[in-house]
Coordinates of C-alpha atoms in Angstrom, one line a residue:
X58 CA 120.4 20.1 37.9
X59 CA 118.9 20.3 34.4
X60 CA 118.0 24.3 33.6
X61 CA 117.1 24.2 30.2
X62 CA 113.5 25.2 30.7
X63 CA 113.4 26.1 26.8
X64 CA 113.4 22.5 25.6
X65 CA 110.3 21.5 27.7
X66 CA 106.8 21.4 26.2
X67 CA 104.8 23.5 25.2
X68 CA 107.7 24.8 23.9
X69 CA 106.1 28.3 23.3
X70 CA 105.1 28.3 26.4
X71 CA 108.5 27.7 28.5
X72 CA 110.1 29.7 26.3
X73 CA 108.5 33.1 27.6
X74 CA 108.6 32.0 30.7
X75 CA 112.1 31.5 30.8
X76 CA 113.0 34.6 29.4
X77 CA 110.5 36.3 32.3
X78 CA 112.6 34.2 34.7
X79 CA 115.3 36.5 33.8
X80 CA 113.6 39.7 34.8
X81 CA 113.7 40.6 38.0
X82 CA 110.0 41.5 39.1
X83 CA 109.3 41.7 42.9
X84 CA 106.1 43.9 43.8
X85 CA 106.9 47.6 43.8
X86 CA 109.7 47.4 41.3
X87 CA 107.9 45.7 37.7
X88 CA 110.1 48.3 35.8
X89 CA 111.9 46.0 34.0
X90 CA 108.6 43.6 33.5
X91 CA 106.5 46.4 32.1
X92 CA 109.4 47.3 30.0
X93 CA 110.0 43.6 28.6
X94 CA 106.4 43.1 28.0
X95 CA 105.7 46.8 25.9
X96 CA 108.9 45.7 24.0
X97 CA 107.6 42.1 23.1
X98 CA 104.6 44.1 21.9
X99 CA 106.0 45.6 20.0
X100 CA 108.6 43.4 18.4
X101 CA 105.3 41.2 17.2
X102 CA 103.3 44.1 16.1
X103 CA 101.3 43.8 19.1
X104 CA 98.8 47.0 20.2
X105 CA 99.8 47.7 23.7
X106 CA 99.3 50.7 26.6
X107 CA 100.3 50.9 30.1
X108 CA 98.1 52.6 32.0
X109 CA 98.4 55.6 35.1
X110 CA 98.4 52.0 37.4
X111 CA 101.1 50.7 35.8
X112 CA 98.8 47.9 34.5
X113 CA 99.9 46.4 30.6
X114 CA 97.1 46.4 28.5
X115 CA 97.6 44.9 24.8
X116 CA 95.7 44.0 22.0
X117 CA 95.1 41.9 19.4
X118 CA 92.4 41.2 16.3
X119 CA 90.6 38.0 15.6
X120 CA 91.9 35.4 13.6
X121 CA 89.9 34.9 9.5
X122 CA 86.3 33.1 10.6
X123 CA 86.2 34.1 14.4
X124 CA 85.5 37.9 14.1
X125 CA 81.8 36.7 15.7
X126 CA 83.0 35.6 19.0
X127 CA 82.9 37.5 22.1
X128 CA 86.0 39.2 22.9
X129 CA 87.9 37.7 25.9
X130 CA 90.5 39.2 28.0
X131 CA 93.1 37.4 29.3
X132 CA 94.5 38.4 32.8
X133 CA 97.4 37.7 34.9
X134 CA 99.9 39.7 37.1
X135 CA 103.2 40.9 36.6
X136 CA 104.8 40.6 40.1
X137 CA 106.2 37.8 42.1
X138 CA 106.7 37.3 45.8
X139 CA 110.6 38.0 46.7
X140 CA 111.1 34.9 49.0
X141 CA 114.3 33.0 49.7
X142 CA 115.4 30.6 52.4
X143 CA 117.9 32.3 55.1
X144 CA 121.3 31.2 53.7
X145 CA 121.0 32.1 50.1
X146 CA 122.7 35.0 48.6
X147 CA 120.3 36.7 46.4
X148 CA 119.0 40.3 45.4
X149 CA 115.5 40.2 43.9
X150 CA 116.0 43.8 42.6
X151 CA 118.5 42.4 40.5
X152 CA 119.2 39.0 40.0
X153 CA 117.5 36.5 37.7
X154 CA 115.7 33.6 38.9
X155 CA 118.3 30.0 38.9
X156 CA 115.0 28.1 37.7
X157 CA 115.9 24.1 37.2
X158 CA 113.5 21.1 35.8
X159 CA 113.4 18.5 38.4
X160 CA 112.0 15.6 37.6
X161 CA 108.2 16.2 35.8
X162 CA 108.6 20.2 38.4
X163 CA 110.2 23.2 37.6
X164 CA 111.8 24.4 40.6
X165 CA 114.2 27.7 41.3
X166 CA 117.3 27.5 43.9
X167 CA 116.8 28.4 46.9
X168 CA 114.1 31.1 46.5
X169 CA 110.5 31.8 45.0
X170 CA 110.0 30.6 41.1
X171 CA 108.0 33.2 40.6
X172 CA 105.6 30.8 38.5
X173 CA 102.9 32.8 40.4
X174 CA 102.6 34.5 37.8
X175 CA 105.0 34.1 35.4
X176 CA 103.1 30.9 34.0
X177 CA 99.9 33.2 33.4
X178 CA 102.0 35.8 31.4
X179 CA 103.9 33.2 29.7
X180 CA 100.9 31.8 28.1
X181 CA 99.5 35.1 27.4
X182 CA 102.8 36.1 25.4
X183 CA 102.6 32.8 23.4
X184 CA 99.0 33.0 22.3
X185 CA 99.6 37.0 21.5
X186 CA 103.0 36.4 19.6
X187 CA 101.7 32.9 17.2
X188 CA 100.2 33.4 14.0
X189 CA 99.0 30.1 13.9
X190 CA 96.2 29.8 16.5
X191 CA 92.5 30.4 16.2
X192 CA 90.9 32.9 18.5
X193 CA 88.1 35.9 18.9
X194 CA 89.2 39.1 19.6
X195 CA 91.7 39.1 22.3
X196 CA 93.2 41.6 25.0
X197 CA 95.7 41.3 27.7
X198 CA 96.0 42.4 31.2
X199 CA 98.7 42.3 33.0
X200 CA 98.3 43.9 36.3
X201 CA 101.0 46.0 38.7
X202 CA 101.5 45.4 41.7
X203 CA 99.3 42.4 42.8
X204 CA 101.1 40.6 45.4
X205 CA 101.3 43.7 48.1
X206 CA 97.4 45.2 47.8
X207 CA 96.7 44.2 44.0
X208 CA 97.3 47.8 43.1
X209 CA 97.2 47.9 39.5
X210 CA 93.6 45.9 39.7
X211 CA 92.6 49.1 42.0
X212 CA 93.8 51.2 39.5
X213 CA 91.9 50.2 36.5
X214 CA 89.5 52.4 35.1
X215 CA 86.4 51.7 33.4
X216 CA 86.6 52.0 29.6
X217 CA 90.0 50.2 29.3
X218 CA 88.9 47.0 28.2
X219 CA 86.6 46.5 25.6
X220 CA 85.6 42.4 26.2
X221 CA 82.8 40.4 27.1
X222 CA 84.8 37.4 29.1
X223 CA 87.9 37.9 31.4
X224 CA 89.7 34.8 32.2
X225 CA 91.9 34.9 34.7
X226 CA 95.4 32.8 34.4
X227 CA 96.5 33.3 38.4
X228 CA 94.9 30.1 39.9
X229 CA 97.1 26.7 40.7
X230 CA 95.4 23.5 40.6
X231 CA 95.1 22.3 36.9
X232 CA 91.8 20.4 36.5
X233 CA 89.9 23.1 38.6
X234 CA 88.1 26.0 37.4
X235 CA 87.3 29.1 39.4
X236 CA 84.6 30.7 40.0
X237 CA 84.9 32.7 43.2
X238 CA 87.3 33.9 45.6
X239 CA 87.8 35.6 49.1
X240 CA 88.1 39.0 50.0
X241 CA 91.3 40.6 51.9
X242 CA 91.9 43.2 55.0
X243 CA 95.0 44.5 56.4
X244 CA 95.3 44.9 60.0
X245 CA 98.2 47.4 61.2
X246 CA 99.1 47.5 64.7
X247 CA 101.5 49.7 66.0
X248 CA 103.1 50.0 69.7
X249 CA 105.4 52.7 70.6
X250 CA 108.5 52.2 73.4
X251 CA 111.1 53.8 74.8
X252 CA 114.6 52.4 75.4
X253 CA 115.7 51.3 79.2
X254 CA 119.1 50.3 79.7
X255 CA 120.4 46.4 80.0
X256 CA 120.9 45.6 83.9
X257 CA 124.0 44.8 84.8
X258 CA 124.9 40.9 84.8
X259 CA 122.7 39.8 82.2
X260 CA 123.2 37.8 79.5
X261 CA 122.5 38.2 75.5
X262 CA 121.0 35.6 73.5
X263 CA 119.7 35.7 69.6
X264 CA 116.5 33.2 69.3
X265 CA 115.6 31.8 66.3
X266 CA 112.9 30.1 64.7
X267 CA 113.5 28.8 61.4
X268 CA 112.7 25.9 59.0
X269 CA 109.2 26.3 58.5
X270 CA 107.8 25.8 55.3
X271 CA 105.4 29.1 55.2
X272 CA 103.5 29.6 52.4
X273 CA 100.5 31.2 50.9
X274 CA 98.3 32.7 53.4
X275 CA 95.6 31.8 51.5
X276 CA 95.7 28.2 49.6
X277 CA 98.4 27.0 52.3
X278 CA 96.4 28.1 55.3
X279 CA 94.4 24.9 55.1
X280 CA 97.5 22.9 55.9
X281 CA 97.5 24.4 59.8
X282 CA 101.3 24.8 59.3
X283 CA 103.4 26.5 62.0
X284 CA 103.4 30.4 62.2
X285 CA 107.2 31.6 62.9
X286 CA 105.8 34.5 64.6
X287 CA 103.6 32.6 66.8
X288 CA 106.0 30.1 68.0
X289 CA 108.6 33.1 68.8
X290 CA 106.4 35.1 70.9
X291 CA 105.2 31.6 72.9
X292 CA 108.8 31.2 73.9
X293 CA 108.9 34.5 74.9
X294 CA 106.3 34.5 77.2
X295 CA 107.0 31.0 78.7
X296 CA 110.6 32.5 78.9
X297 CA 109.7 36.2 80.5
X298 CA 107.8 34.4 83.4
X299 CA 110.3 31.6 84.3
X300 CA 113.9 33.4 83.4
X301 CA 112.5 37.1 83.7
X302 CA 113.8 37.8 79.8
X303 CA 113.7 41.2 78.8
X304 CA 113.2 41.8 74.8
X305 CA 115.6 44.2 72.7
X306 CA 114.3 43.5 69.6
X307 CA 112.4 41.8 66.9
X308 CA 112.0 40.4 63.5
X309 CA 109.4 38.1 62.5
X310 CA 108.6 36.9 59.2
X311 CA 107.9 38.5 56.2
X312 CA 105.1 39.6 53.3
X313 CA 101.9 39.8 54.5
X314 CA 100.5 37.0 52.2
X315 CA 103.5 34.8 53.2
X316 CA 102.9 32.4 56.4
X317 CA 105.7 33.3 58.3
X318 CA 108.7 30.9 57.8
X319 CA 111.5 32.5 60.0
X320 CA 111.9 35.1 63.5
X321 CA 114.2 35.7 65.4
X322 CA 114.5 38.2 68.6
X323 CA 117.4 39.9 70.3
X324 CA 116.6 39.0 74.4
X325 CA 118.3 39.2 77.7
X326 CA 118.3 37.1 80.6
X327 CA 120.2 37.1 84.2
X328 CA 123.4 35.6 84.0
X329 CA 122.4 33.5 86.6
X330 CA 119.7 32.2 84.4
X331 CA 121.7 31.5 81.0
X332 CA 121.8 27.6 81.5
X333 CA 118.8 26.8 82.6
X334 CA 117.5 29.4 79.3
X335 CA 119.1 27.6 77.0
X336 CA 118.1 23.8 78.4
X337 CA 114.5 25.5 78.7
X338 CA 114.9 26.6 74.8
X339 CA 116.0 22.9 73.8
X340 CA 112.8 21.5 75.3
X341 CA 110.7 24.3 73.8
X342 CA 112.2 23.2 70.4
X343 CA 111.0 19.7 71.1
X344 CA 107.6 20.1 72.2
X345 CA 107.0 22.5 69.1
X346 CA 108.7 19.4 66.8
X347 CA 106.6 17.2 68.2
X348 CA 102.8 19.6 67.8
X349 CA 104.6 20.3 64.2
X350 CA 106.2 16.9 63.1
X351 CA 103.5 16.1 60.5
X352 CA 103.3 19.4 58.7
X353 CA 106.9 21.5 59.2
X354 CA 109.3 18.5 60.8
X355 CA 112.1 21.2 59.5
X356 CA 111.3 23.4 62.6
X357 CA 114.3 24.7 64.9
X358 CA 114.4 27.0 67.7
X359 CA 118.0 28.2 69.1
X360 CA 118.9 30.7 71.6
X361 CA 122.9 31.7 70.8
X362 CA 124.5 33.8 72.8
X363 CA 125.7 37.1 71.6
X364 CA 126.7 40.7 72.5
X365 CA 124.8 42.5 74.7
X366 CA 122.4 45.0 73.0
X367 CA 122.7 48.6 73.3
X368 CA 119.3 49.0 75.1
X369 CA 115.8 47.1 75.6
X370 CA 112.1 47.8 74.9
X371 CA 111.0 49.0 78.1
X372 CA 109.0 46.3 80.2
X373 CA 105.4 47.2 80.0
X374 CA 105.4 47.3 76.6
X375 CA 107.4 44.6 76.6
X376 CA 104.5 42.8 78.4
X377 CA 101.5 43.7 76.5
X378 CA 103.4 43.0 73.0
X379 CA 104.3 40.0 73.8
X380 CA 100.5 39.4 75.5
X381 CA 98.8 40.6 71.8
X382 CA 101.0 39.2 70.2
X383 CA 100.7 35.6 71.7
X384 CA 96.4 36.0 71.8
X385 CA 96.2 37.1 68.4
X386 CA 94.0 35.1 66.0
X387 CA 95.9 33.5 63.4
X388 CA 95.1 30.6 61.1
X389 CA 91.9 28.8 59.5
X390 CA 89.0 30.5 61.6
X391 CA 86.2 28.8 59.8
X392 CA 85.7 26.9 57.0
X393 CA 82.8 27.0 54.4
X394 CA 79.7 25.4 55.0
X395 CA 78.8 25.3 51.1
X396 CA 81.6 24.2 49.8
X397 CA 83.4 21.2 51.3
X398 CA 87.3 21.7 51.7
X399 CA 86.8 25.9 51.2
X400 CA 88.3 27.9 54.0
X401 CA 86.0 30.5 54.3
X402 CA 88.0 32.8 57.0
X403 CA 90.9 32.7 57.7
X404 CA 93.9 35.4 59.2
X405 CA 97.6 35.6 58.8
X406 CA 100.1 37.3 61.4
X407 CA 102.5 38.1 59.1
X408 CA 105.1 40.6 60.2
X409 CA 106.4 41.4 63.9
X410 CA 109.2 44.0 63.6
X411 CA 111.0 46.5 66.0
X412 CA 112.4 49.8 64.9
X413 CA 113.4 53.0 66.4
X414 CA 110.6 53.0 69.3
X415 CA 108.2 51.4 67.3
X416 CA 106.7 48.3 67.0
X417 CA 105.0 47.0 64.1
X418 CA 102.3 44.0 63.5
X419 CA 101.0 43.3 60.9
X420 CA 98.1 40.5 59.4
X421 CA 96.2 40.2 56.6
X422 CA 92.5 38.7 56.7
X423 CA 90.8 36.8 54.4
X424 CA 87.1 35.6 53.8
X425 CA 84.6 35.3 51.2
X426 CA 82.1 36.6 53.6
X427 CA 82.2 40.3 53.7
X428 CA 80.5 40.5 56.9
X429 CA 82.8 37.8 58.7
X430 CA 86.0 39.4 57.8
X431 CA 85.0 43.2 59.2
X432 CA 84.2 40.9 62.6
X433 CA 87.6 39.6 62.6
X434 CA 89.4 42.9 62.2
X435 CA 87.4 43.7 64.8
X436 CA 88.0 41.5 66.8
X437 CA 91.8 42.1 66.2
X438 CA 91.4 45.2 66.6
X439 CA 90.3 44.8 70.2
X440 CA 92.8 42.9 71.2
X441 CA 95.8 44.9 70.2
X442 CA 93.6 47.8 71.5
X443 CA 93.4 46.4 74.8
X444 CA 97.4 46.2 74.9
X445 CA 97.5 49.9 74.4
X446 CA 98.3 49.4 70.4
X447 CA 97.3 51.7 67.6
X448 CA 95.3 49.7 65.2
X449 CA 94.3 50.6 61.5
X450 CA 92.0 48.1 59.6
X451 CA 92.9 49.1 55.8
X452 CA 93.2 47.8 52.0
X453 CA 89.8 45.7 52.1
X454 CA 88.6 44.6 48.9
X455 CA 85.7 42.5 47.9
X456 CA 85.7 38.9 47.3
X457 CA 84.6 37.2 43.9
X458 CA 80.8 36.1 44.7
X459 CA 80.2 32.6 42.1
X460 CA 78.0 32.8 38.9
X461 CA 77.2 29.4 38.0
X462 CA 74.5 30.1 35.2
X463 CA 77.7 31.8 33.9
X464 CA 78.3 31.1 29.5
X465 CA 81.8 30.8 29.8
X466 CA 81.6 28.5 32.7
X467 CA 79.5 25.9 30.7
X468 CA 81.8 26.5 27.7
X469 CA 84.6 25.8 29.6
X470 CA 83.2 22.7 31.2
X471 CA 82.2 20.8 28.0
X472 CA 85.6 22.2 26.4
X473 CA 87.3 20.5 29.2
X474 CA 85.4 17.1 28.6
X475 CA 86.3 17.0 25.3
X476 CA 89.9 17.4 25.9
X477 CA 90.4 15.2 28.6
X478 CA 87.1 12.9 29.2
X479 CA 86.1 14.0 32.9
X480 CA 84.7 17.2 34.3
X481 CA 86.6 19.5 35.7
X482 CA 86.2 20.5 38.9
X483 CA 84.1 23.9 39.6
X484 CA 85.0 25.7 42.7
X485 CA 86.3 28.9 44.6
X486 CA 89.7 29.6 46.1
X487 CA 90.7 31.2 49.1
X488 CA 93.0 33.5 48.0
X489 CA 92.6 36.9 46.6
X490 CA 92.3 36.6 42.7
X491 CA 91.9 40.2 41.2
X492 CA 88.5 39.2 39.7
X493 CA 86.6 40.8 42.4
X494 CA 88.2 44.0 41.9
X495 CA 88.0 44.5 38.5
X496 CA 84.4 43.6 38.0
X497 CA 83.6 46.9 40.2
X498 CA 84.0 49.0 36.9
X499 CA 83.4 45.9 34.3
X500 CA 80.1 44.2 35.9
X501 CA 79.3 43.3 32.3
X502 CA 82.1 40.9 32.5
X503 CA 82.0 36.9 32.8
X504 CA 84.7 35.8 34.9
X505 CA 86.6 32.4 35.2
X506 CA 90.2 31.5 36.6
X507 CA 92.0 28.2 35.7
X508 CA 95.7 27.7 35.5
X509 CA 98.8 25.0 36.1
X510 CA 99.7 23.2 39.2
X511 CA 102.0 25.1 41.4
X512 CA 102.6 24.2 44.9
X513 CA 103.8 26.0 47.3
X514 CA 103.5 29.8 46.4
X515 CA 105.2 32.3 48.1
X516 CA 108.2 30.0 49.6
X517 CA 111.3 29.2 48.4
X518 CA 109.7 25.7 48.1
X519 CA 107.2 26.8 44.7
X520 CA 107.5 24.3 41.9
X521 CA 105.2 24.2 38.8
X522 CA 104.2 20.9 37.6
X523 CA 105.5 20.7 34.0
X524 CA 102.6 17.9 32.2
X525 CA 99.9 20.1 33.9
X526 CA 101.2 23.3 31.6
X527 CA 100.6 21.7 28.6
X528 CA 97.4 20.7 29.8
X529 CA 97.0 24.2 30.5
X530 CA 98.0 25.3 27.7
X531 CA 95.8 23.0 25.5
X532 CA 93.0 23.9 27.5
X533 CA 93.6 27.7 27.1
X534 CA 94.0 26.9 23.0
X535 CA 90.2 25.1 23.0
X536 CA 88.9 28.0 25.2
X537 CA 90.2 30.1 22.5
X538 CA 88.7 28.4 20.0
X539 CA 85.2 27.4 21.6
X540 CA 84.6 31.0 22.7
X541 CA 80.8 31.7 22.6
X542 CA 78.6 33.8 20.0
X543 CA 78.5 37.2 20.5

């Protein structure tokens, strides 16, 4: 595997990002990113704050000829989704990413790149740090925190930036320009059990799903791949009716904007049932091959047998978890009438996790329709209520509604013409760029997001395409340039 990133081109460009490749950034510990990016700042003379959010704002005047223009701000985030496939060996806290080049992709081994974001910062540094490319007045943001409840967005008060245009770097389909995006809600349930003893003559079994691709729960929930979570807790159902299995634990997927790739559950079974479990367990696998085979033909389910566990979840909750569980909404739930292709709704049941009497589910909600998502907590809500589960709805935030009289969308357009002979394409994302949130205390502000190609987000399976970054990049450069009169 090739890893000098450095040599690619734009060289600028791959150069920052491989150094921000080697800082170890997962949401709720950008220490070391905020420190790297104040000390870039000011190696290259480079005005720059962080803020009580933890947001990096910096700063920088207009180049000879272009002190007329309107001031744009250029935004991405500084943390990455911590991902990584079962069997490798890594500590996001404090390891460096292994990226490699791959063909015409930049991959990393074995866990997320981390190019959601990285590639927006890296551009940011390389336009900040050059002395020899034209621009208005420019600021940076580079927000805390975005991954796990965009925090550092939240955070931001009015009166920090001082620009007329924000463009956003954090969207992954070059060629496509943004100009909307969905909204987000947590939904927490929470069941409490108590502990009953394992009945003598059973038999201990670890169950596994794993080999799913996951993804982001928002751009990857149009591809209707397989839920981890959801497949456990079928088997577990099917399996407590046929084999009476009793449940001692659980631990299904991960982030809340991952699609679960991976759970696994500690269950019992009588003795006298083991065999026909397991042979039960290889058809289950099958069946869920065979619904899956075109979108996640990776997918395994085992059942190994292992030492009994100390105690088990007592049965009726037992029933009603794995009841909720089983009937909760997950997936695309309707797609946009508007906008051909759009999800418009969609839901995510991310994490399934026992701990010390508790039981913990979590999803997080998505739509570009305020009104649709509050329904679909709602109706979440009732039916973890129904199974006797606390539920909290939490964390909403407002989606990004589309301007398209918008100045910098029509510069844009005709800048992208020019470059590249064809019109890009103009449309919204279902995902939850921080756009929304910031325009609560900059309304003022004209908003667009563009960015590289980078599949698969938030799985070990990300890759950035490495000729749609210097299209990127050329495209940022004549935005730069072709930044409207103030």
């Amino acid at each position: 595997m090739e890893k000098n990133l450095k040599e690619l081109s734009p060289r600028r460009v791959w150069e920052k990002f491989y150094e921000i490749t080697r800082v170890p950034r997962p949401s709720h510990h950008e220490d070391a990113i905020r420190e790297y990016l104040l000390a870039e700042a000011h190696t290259h003379g480079i005005e720059a704050e962080a803020d009580a959010a933890g947001n990096v704002i910096m700063r920088k005047a207009a180049t000879p000829g272009m002190e007329s223009r309107k001031g744009i701000v250029l935004q991405a985030h500084m943390d990455m989704v911590p991902q990584k496939n079962g069997d490798k060996a890594f500590d996001f806290v404090r390891d460096p990413i292994e990226a490699y080049v791959d063909g015409e992709w930049v991959k990393a081994d074995g866990t997320t790149l981390g190019a959601d974001n990285g590639m927006g910062m890296a551009a940011i540094l390389a336009v900040l740090e050059s002395d020899d490319i034209e621009h208005g007045p420019i600021e940076a943001l580079i927000t805390a925190t975005e991954e796990t409840g965009m925090v550092g967005a939240n955070g931001l008060k009015g009166g920090m930036l001082r620009g007329d245009i924000l463009v956003n770097l954090d969207s992954e389909t070059e060629g496509e320009l943004y100009v909307g995006c969905a909204g987000g809600l947590d939904a927490s349930m929470t069941f409490s059990y108590e502990e009953e003893s394992v009945p003598a003559s059973s038999t201990a079994f670890l169950v596994e799903v794993k080999g799913l691709k996951g993804g982001h729960s928002g751009i990857e929930i149009v591809l209707e791949r397989g839920n981890a979570n959801l497949v456990l807790f079928r088997l577990l159902k099917m399996a407590e009716k046929a084999f009476g299995l009793r449940l001692s634990s659980v631990d299904g997927g991960g982030l809340r904007n991952a699609i679960p790739r991976e759970a696994r559950a500690v269950v019992t079974v009588p003795a006298a049932e083991a065999g026909a479990f397991r042979e039960a367990v290889r058809d289950f696998e099958r069946t869920v091959r065979e619904e899956l085979r075109s979108v996640d033909e990776g997918v395994s389910v085992t059942a190994e047998e292992t030492a009994l566990p100390a105690s088990l979840i007592d049965t009726d909750t037992q029933r009603r978890l794995i009841r909720a569980v089983h009937g909760c909404p997950n997936g695309v739930v309707r797609m946009s009438p508007s906008m051909k292709g759009l999800v418009q709704t969609s839901t995510n049941l991310a994490r399934v996790v026992s701990s010390g009497g508790r039981i913990a589910v979590q999803c997080l909600l998505r739509s570009s329709v305020g009104s649709e998502k509050r329904d679909l907590g709602e109706r979440i809500a009732s039916v973890f209520e129904l199974a006797g589960a606390e539920v909290v709805l939490s964390g909403a935030y407002d989606g990004w509604n589309p301007d398209m009289d918008s100045p910098i969308l029509a510069a844009m357009v005709a800048s992208y013409e020019r470059l590249f002979g064809r019109r890009p394409a103009v449309t919204a994302i279902h995902a939850g760029l921080e756009c929304g949130i910031i325009r609560t205390n900059y309304p003022h502000l004209d908003m667009i997001s563009f960015g590289p190609t980078i599949c698969y987000p938030h799985s070990p399976d990300e890759k950035v395409s490495i000729p749609s970054v210097e299209r990127f990049w050329n495209y940022l450069l004549e935005t730069l340039r072709s930044a409207p009169e103030k």
